[in-house]
Amino acid sequence: MSAEEGAAPVDLLVVGCGAGGLSVALSFLEEAERSGRTPRVTLVERAPRAERGGATRWSWVNVTVDREGVVDAGVIERILASHTDVDEPYFRVIEQEGAATVAWLEDHGVQITHQRPPFAMANDYGAMVGGGASLVEAFCSRLEEIPGVEIRYDTEALQLLTDEDGRVDGVTARGPDGLTRRIAADAVVLATGGFEGSLEAVTRYVGPRAGRIRPVVPGLRFNTGDGLRMATELGAATAGQFDRLHVQLVDERTSKPDAGIFGIPFGVIVDGRGRRFVDEGSATPEALNAPLAWSVWRDHDATASFVFDARAARIPGWGFLNQSDIEPYRADTLAELAGLIGVPPNALEEEIARFNDAVVDGEFDPAVLDGKHTRGLEFDKTNWALPIAEAPFFAYPLATASTFSYGGIRIDLQGRVVTPRGTAIPGLYGAGVVTGVWYGEYPGAMSVLRTVTFARRTGSEIASAFSRTG
Ligand SMILES: Cc1cc2nc3c(=O)[nH]c(=O)nc-3n(C[C@H](O)[C@H](O)[C@H](O)COP(=O)(O)OP(=O)(O)OC[C@H]3O[C@@H](n4cnc5c(N)ncnc54)[C@H](O)[C@@H]3O)c2cc1C
């Protein structure tokens, strides 16, 4: 090992340059500078500079807050009711501090807009202007200006270091020259994202068929579960559901990043036999997508197609709903369309005929849950039920793609990594998706909010310790 063992420890070492790592670093520096000393902070990031930012860089970053920045209390209650293992104090913090998090982001040049798309949404979401890339660029630029801060790209943390008493006091990291070095630090933050970028880890935790779930964007390939591995090697507890990923439906034919297909509530979805299997109108486009994507992978051999007609394709915002760079399959008849998506022609024709016959009269309105439904089917559609009758007919073949893993390490409300009995491991912190909190349904538009809310707290916690030792 080529060493930096003689070098004085940095005050804070952060592993990972996504929303979690960057927010801890910035929050720490803002608090620590009040002590009058210049703290030294090092961030190590596996990606090259041009790809810095992990999942955050590619994220839309919808945020479940209203125009005043207040977190939707109904969403918090749904999370708390979703599973007995949900960490209620954690989500109460998000409820209380979410508005301050949004204000802090805005103070640091990250804007949240409340423009609504022209179709129904489950909540009054905000959205980050420019997506997560705007956060990554704003925060990295700020950090690079601050004396004492260094970001080492192309550098991957391998292992946590401890002193003889078990206090974490640094990491070993492999740099672009292939050599490993020790970086000594008074505090180490793991902010390495999830394990969704590792086929090995996804297969181990989610199951043998999980290899058919592709990462939704290239930035996820850097997230290979390293923080989880390093912390559990030291006895950290885990939290969150390990056999579940957050997923979405994409166009199966393309390698375009984030080719999401969200229009399904305004058409129908069929399996490999040409059969419907769900109420496509049971939820708004963004709320239906993740549970449906999971069901397609788990229950339908990862094979399904979204079928719609010319009338649906004229719905305002259609291009926003369906983000593929490849035109959908197009045909003048349903039998021809069936051939293109590889389902038996008779089956698709019969299924759509049954569906069309069951559509009840009523006014179609994509901007609200319109109640326009079918009657008498095994899977009745409860909103937006229009006959699929106007040629040409279209279809997107679908694949299930991952956005993040649920399972991770357990932290306390100060961001300290804890053991199964709740003891904080001295010197070790976690931020973002590497910390597991989700079980069952992730409600959407919460991952960056929870990441930044807790990363700020963690930065403050480490700064308090820094100030005390001054
Ligand atoms: C397409 C897409 C859309 C999304 N939309 C939303 C949305 O609308 N709202 C929302 O809230 N969330 C959304 N998310 C999820 C959200 O973006 C992420 O959960 C969040 O940004 C994760 O932040 P993070 O800091 O934990 O991880 P990341 O941003 O993934 O950062 C982890 C970093 O750690 C680095 N790293 C990993 N291992 C090592 C190592 N050993 N050494 C050094 N560096 C390492 C990686 O290179 C990466 O830069 C979306 C995600 C995707 C992919």
XYZ file of C-alpha atoms and ligand atoms in Angstrom:
523
model
C 0.000 0.000 0.000
C 1.317 3.409 -0.890
C 0.377 5.400 2.143
C -0.574 8.819 3.291
C -0.184 7.515 6.772
C 1.990 10.392 7.896
C -0.538 12.984 6.718
C -2.712 14.647 9.359
C -6.279 13.355 9.314
C -8.849 15.391 7.420
C -11.755 16.587 9.539
C -14.324 14.928 7.287
C -14.046 12.269 4.611
C -17.113 11.719 2.424
C -17.437 8.680 0.154
C -19.702 9.501 -2.820
C -20.648 12.707 -4.603
C -24.433 12.395 -4.936
C -27.100 14.413 -3.127
C -26.219 12.722 0.170
C -22.450 13.183 0.173
C -22.483 16.696 -1.233
C -25.142 17.876 1.230
C -23.268 16.486 4.244
C -20.057 18.189 3.097
C -21.695 21.563 2.491
C -23.723 21.523 5.676
C -20.637 20.513 7.712
C -18.535 23.316 6.215
C -21.192 25.962 6.860
C -21.504 24.991 10.521
C -17.816 24.326 11.086
C -16.657 27.683 9.764
C -18.394 29.331 12.724
C -15.647 27.863 14.902
C -13.184 30.235 13.204
C -10.977 27.357 11.998
C -10.604 26.120 8.423
C -11.777 22.508 8.281
C -10.237 20.039 5.849
C -12.707 17.973 3.857
C -11.982 15.264 1.272
C -14.605 13.664 -0.957
C -13.773 10.492 -2.870
C -15.873 9.681 -5.910
C -15.625 6.534 -8.020
C -16.866 8.225 -11.208
C -14.797 10.515 -13.387
C -15.493 14.228 -12.946
C -17.749 14.366 -16.031
C -20.022 11.677 -14.573
C -19.977 12.790 -10.941
C -23.234 12.685 -9.051
C -24.383 9.067 -9.171
C -28.142 8.570 -9.432
C -28.672 12.182 -8.406
C -27.151 13.459 -11.650
C -29.845 11.627 -13.679
C -32.777 12.162 -11.392
C -35.852 14.231 -12.206
C -36.091 15.090 -8.523
C -39.767 15.504 -8.011
C -40.237 16.518 -4.394
C -43.376 15.774 -2.444
C -43.909 19.289 -1.071
C -46.596 21.878 -1.754
C -46.017 25.459 -2.929
C -45.138 26.553 0.629
C -42.554 23.761 0.765
C -44.616 21.737 3.231
C -44.351 17.942 3.067
C -47.686 16.255 2.366
C -48.779 14.853 5.731
C -50.968 12.275 3.970
C -47.888 10.806 2.286
C -46.095 10.493 5.642
C -49.124 8.758 7.166
C -49.267 6.306 4.231
C -45.570 5.479 4.697
C -46.068 4.913 8.431
C -49.037 2.634 7.776
C -47.236 0.662 5.057
C -45.121 -1.644 7.241
C -44.482 -2.383 10.910
C -40.712 -1.883 10.508
C -40.984 1.696 9.190
C -38.880 4.044 11.332
C -41.523 6.546 12.488
C -39.137 9.049 14.159
C -37.147 9.225 10.910
C -40.212 10.169 8.868
C -41.461 12.609 11.535
C -38.158 14.471 11.059
C -38.825 14.691 7.325
C -42.330 15.997 8.029
C -40.937 18.650 10.376
C -37.799 19.643 8.479
C -38.779 19.095 4.839
C -39.729 22.740 4.301
C -36.375 23.870 5.748
C -34.619 21.424 3.416
C -36.353 22.929 0.381
C -35.466 26.460 1.565
C -31.832 25.373 2.072
C -31.674 23.921 -1.440
C -33.056 27.162 -2.842
C -30.531 29.192 -0.827
C -27.826 27.153 -2.561
C -29.007 27.846 -6.084
C -31.274 24.826 -6.605
C -34.732 25.921 -7.721
C -37.972 24.007 -7.133
C -40.832 24.683 -9.570
C -44.523 23.865 -9.172
C -45.586 23.871 -12.819
C -48.147 21.140 -13.275
C -48.216 18.797 -16.254
C -51.575 18.638 -18.143
C -52.624 15.302 -16.621
C -53.631 14.145 -13.153
C -50.960 13.626 -10.483
C -51.393 12.091 -7.056
C -49.875 15.007 -5.134
C -48.873 18.637 -5.510
C -45.241 17.821 -6.296
C -42.444 20.274 -6.745
C -39.725 19.490 -9.263
C -36.066 20.529 -9.286
C -35.379 22.848 -12.205
C -32.750 21.110 -14.319
C -33.193 17.884 -12.317
C -30.600 16.451 -9.950
C -27.757 17.558 -12.230
C -28.453 21.135 -11.115
C -27.851 20.122 -7.487
C -24.667 18.231 -8.350
C -23.211 21.101 -10.362
C -24.239 23.835 -7.888
C -22.910 21.968 -4.853
C -19.685 20.721 -6.478
C -18.908 24.222 -7.781
C -19.449 25.675 -4.320
C -17.320 23.016 -2.624
C -14.501 23.446 -5.131
C -14.273 27.132 -4.185
C -13.832 26.486 -0.462
C -10.235 26.350 0.829
C -9.423 23.016 2.442
C -11.848 21.007 0.263
C -10.618 18.386 -2.185
C -12.694 16.138 -4.455
C -10.806 13.077 -5.721
C -12.482 11.606 -8.792
C -11.839 8.129 -10.242
C -11.185 7.084 -6.655
C -13.042 4.250 -4.976
C -13.176 3.621 -1.267
C -12.444 -0.017 -0.477
C -12.435 -0.446 3.280
C -12.988 1.422 6.516
C -10.047 1.851 8.868
C -10.376 1.756 12.644
C -8.117 2.515 15.578
C -7.420 -0.025 18.300
C -10.675 0.929 20.080
C -12.862 0.433 17.016
C -13.311 4.121 16.173
C -13.492 4.640 12.407
C -10.537 6.812 11.465
C -10.283 6.684 7.690
C -10.588 4.571 4.564
C -8.370 2.839 2.085
C -9.100 3.999 -1.436
C -7.897 3.017 -4.887
C -6.969 5.947 -7.104
C -6.799 6.247 -10.892
C -3.211 4.933 -10.823
C -4.543 1.649 -9.425
C -2.709 2.032 -6.107
C -4.420 2.002 -2.734
C -3.845 4.705 -0.170
C -4.974 5.280 3.386
C -6.849 8.499 3.955
C -7.030 9.310 7.651
C -10.105 11.183 8.877
C -11.809 12.186 12.116
C -15.224 11.346 10.637
C -16.216 9.196 7.660
C -19.548 9.493 5.838
C -20.686 6.662 3.588
C -22.858 8.164 0.842
C -22.341 5.498 -1.806
C -25.942 5.116 -3.018
C -27.546 1.678 -3.228
C -26.488 -1.695 -4.648
C -28.652 -1.419 -7.770
C -25.578 -1.109 -10.017
C -24.196 -4.523 -9.050
C -25.726 -7.519 -10.779
C -24.104 -9.730 -8.173
C -25.640 -7.812 -5.250
C -29.054 -7.464 -6.911
C -29.130 -11.203 -7.623
C -28.020 -12.002 -4.074
C -30.616 -9.842 -2.358
C -33.558 -9.689 -4.779
C -33.339 -13.119 -6.368
C -32.123 -15.103 -9.364
C -34.357 -13.391 -11.960
C -33.379 -9.900 -10.815
C -30.712 -9.787 -13.510
C -33.558 -9.024 -15.915
C -34.044 -5.675 -14.183
C -31.782 -3.193 -15.921
C -30.407 -0.001 -14.321
C -32.515 2.879 -15.629
C -29.543 5.226 -16.176
C -25.796 4.644 -16.673
C -24.845 6.521 -13.477
C -26.188 3.638 -11.395
C -23.306 1.384 -12.445
C -21.102 3.127 -9.877
C -23.456 2.155 -7.053
C -22.350 -1.360 -6.182
C -23.284 -1.591 -2.530
C -19.832 -0.716 -1.192
C -21.040 1.394 1.721
C -23.329 -1.410 2.828
C -20.473 -3.927 2.626
C -17.932 -1.730 4.409
C -20.293 -0.833 7.269
C -21.673 -4.321 7.840
C -18.096 -5.649 7.989
C -17.769 -3.470 11.113
C -21.021 -4.742 12.610
C -23.496 -2.124 11.349
C -27.200 -2.983 11.478
C -29.257 -3.051 8.298
C -32.687 -1.590 7.542
C -35.127 -1.460 4.634
C -36.482 -4.276 2.480
C -33.602 -6.130 0.854
C -35.568 -8.112 -1.718
C -37.158 -5.034 -3.258
C -35.941 -2.357 -5.672
C -37.636 0.817 -6.754
C -38.351 0.290 -10.450
C -40.078 1.882 -13.403
C -41.285 0.815 -16.837
C -39.140 1.749 -19.827
C -39.205 1.077 -23.562
C -37.614 -2.357 -23.830
C -36.015 -1.615 -27.227
C -33.828 1.344 -26.351
C -30.623 1.971 -24.424
C -31.548 5.653 -23.961
C -31.151 6.581 -20.291
C -34.445 6.898 -18.441
C -36.728 5.970 -21.381
C -39.735 5.916 -19.015
C -43.178 4.900 -20.292
C -45.765 6.535 -18.034
C -48.892 6.804 -20.247
C -50.377 3.432 -19.275
C -53.434 4.826 -17.406
C -54.605 6.208 -20.767
C -54.430 2.868 -22.615
C -54.099 -0.766 -21.591
C -51.224 -3.050 -20.623
C -51.136 -6.679 -21.805
C -48.876 -9.595 -20.892
C -47.102 -11.976 -23.261
C -50.404 -13.753 -23.962
C -52.127 -10.521 -24.977
C -54.183 -10.393 -21.766
C -54.824 -7.451 -19.463
C -53.914 -8.119 -15.836
C -54.478 -4.901 -13.891
C -56.749 -1.855 -13.466
C -54.679 0.657 -15.444
C -56.873 3.506 -14.190
C -56.372 2.751 -10.498
C -53.750 5.484 -10.052
C -52.227 8.496 -11.770
C -49.357 7.896 -14.221
C -46.488 8.458 -11.784
C -48.202 6.581 -8.943
C -49.113 3.526 -11.032
C -45.730 3.066 -12.644
C -43.491 1.639 -9.910
C -45.877 -0.999 -8.507
C -46.859 -1.989 -12.040
C -43.214 -2.275 -13.126
C -42.554 -4.520 -10.112
C -45.562 -6.688 -10.960
C -44.496 -7.004 -14.624
C -41.103 -8.317 -13.492
C -42.322 -10.491 -10.613
C -45.631 -11.881 -11.899
C -45.512 -11.630 -15.706
C -42.104 -12.963 -16.677
C -40.836 -9.392 -17.184
C -42.875 -9.210 -20.402
C -45.635 -6.693 -21.144
C -46.710 -4.116 -23.729
C -48.539 -0.820 -23.462
C -51.255 -0.643 -26.163
C -53.065 2.554 -27.152
C -54.733 4.164 -30.129
C -54.549 7.374 -32.154
C -56.929 9.180 -29.821
C -54.757 8.544 -26.758
C -51.673 9.679 -28.671
C -53.266 13.138 -28.970
C -53.539 13.610 -25.180
C -51.642 16.793 -24.225
C -48.232 16.003 -22.764
C -47.987 12.555 -24.443
C -44.308 13.065 -25.326
C -43.567 14.019 -21.707
C -45.353 10.893 -20.448
C -43.485 8.546 -22.790
C -39.793 9.334 -22.936
C -38.460 6.795 -25.425
C -36.308 7.911 -28.330
C -37.879 5.204 -30.535
C -41.360 5.616 -32.024
C -43.876 3.087 -30.687
C -44.808 0.134 -32.905
C -47.595 1.299 -35.205
C -50.170 -0.725 -37.160
C -53.492 -0.251 -38.904
C -55.037 -3.284 -37.228
C -54.735 -4.858 -33.798
C -53.816 -8.193 -35.398
C -50.856 -6.560 -37.114
C -49.857 -4.813 -33.872
C -50.001 -8.151 -32.055
C -47.448 -9.541 -34.515
C -45.112 -6.638 -33.784
C -45.197 -7.150 -30.004
C -45.108 -10.934 -30.265
C -48.507 -11.858 -28.816
C -51.122 -14.119 -30.453
C -53.154 -11.904 -32.884
C -56.531 -13.408 -31.961
C -55.873 -13.005 -28.266
C -55.112 -9.287 -28.550
C -58.092 -8.620 -30.834
C -60.437 -10.495 -28.494
C -59.030 -8.792 -25.385
C -59.431 -5.300 -26.816
C -62.906 -6.102 -28.143
C -63.942 -7.282 -24.637
C -62.431 -4.152 -23.149
C -64.134 -1.820 -25.645
C -67.525 -3.462 -25.063
C -67.189 -2.902 -21.317
C -66.467 0.843 -21.530
C -69.227 2.849 -19.881
C -70.251 6.237 -21.319
C -68.860 9.273 -19.532
C -66.581 12.230 -19.984
C -62.882 11.504 -20.444
C -60.582 13.987 -18.695
C -56.875 13.152 -18.298
C -56.398 16.098 -15.916
C -58.413 14.498 -13.089
C -59.396 11.030 -11.851
C -62.406 11.143 -14.181
C -64.220 7.997 -13.053
C -64.761 6.934 -16.666
C -64.736 3.174 -16.229
C -65.481 -0.270 -17.582
C -68.051 -2.678 -16.174
C -68.035 -6.466 -16.065
C -64.374 -7.308 -16.712
C -62.066 -9.395 -14.562
C -59.865 -6.280 -14.269
C -62.189 -3.320 -14.613
C -60.582 -0.009 -15.393
C -61.754 2.631 -12.913
C -60.604 5.843 -14.626
C -59.789 7.009 -18.157
C -61.484 4.025 -19.873
C -61.648 4.991 -23.547
C -62.284 2.376 -26.237
C -59.127 1.487 -28.156
C -60.775 1.929 -31.499
C -59.160 4.671 -33.564
C -56.444 3.489 -35.973
C -53.539 3.590 -36.161
C -52.859 1.452 -33.112
C -49.618 1.727 -31.155
C -47.599 -0.286 -28.640
C -44.475 0.102 -26.543
C -42.837 -3.172 -25.471
C -41.872 -2.717 -21.829
C -38.986 -3.627 -19.563
C -38.583 -3.159 -15.814
C -35.677 -0.885 -14.858
C -34.254 -0.087 -11.414
C -33.818 3.375 -9.934
C -32.594 2.435 -6.424
C -32.398 -0.402 -3.923
C -34.317 -0.304 -0.634
C -32.044 -2.201 1.758
C -29.132 -0.430 3.429
C -27.411 0.369 6.698
C -29.240 1.674 9.735
C -28.580 5.175 11.033
C -29.941 7.104 13.987
C -31.507 10.560 13.795
C -28.044 12.190 13.763
C -26.934 10.092 10.808
C -24.635 7.908 12.940
C -24.333 4.301 11.758
C -25.607 1.995 14.488
C -25.183 -1.665 15.420
C -28.173 -4.021 15.893
C -28.401 -2.988 19.560
C -28.501 0.688 18.554
C -24.953 1.632 19.562
C -23.419 4.275 17.317
C -20.134 3.187 15.707
C -17.760 6.055 16.606
C -16.634 8.110 13.631
C -19.006 6.498 11.095
C -22.025 8.137 9.420
C -24.337 7.336 6.511
C -26.309 9.523 4.099
C -28.760 8.863 1.283
C -29.752 5.591 -0.323
C -26.963 3.640 1.405
C -29.168 4.058 4.482
C -32.185 1.737 4.196
C -35.640 3.045 5.096
C -38.192 1.744 2.560
C -40.498 -1.260 2.806
C -43.227 -2.178 0.300
C -44.372 0.778 -1.769
C -42.042 3.764 -1.999
C -44.457 6.717 -2.276
C -42.467 8.612 -4.936
C -40.773 12.030 -4.856
C -39.177 11.371 -1.452
C -35.714 9.969 -2.021
C -33.830 13.218 -2.537
C -35.902 15.018 0.096
C -35.120 12.410 2.748
C -31.499 12.225 1.616
C -30.860 15.976 1.874
C -32.888 16.399 5.084
C -30.781 13.823 6.921
C -27.521 14.763 5.207
C -27.901 18.293 6.596
C -28.477 16.941 10.085
C -25.454 14.688 9.735
C -23.255 17.572 8.566
C -24.328 19.599 11.614
C -23.687 16.684 13.957
C -20.133 16.218 12.664
C -19.546 19.992 12.799
C -20.568 20.059 16.484
C -17.948 17.430 17.257
C -15.389 19.391 15.200
C -16.153 22.602 17.106
C -15.905 20.852 20.480
C -12.438 19.514 19.682
C -11.112 22.902 18.535
C -33.972 8.288 -13.458
C -34.168 8.580 -11.995
C -35.206 9.409 -11.587
C -35.388 9.685 -10.243
N -36.397 10.538 -9.885
C -36.501 10.901 -8.584
C -37.461 11.874 -8.201
O -38.212 12.410 -9.031
N -37.514 12.232 -6.877
C -36.679 11.666 -5.932
O -36.751 12.040 -4.758
N -35.776 10.724 -6.289
C -35.668 10.337 -7.575
N -34.736 9.410 -7.928
C -33.906 8.784 -6.868
C -32.840 9.740 -6.355
O -32.261 10.443 -7.419
C -31.755 8.995 -5.610
O -32.326 8.105 -4.698
C -30.830 9.970 -4.848
O -30.415 11.006 -5.696
C -29.644 9.200 -4.326
O -28.686 10.077 -3.761
P -27.416 9.435 -3.041
O -26.495 10.544 -2.718
O -27.839 8.528 -1.957
O -26.758 8.463 -4.143
P -26.121 8.800 -5.559
O -26.605 10.068 -6.109
O -26.303 7.586 -6.400
O -24.570 8.986 -5.227
C -23.765 7.908 -4.809
C -22.336 8.208 -5.246
O -21.425 7.316 -4.600
C -20.399 6.985 -5.515
N -19.781 5.729 -5.049
C -20.373 4.521 -4.906
N -19.485 3.644 -4.386
C -18.326 4.322 -4.198
C -17.040 3.962 -3.678
N -16.754 2.722 -3.244
N -16.078 4.921 -3.618
C -16.333 6.194 -4.071
N -17.515 6.574 -4.570
C -18.498 5.655 -4.619
C -21.102 6.875 -6.843
O -20.201 7.031 -7.917
C -22.124 8.024 -6.754
O -21.593 9.209 -7.283
C -34.526 9.103 -9.272
C -33.479 8.269 -9.672
C -33.292 8.017 -11.017
C -32.149 7.138 -11.426
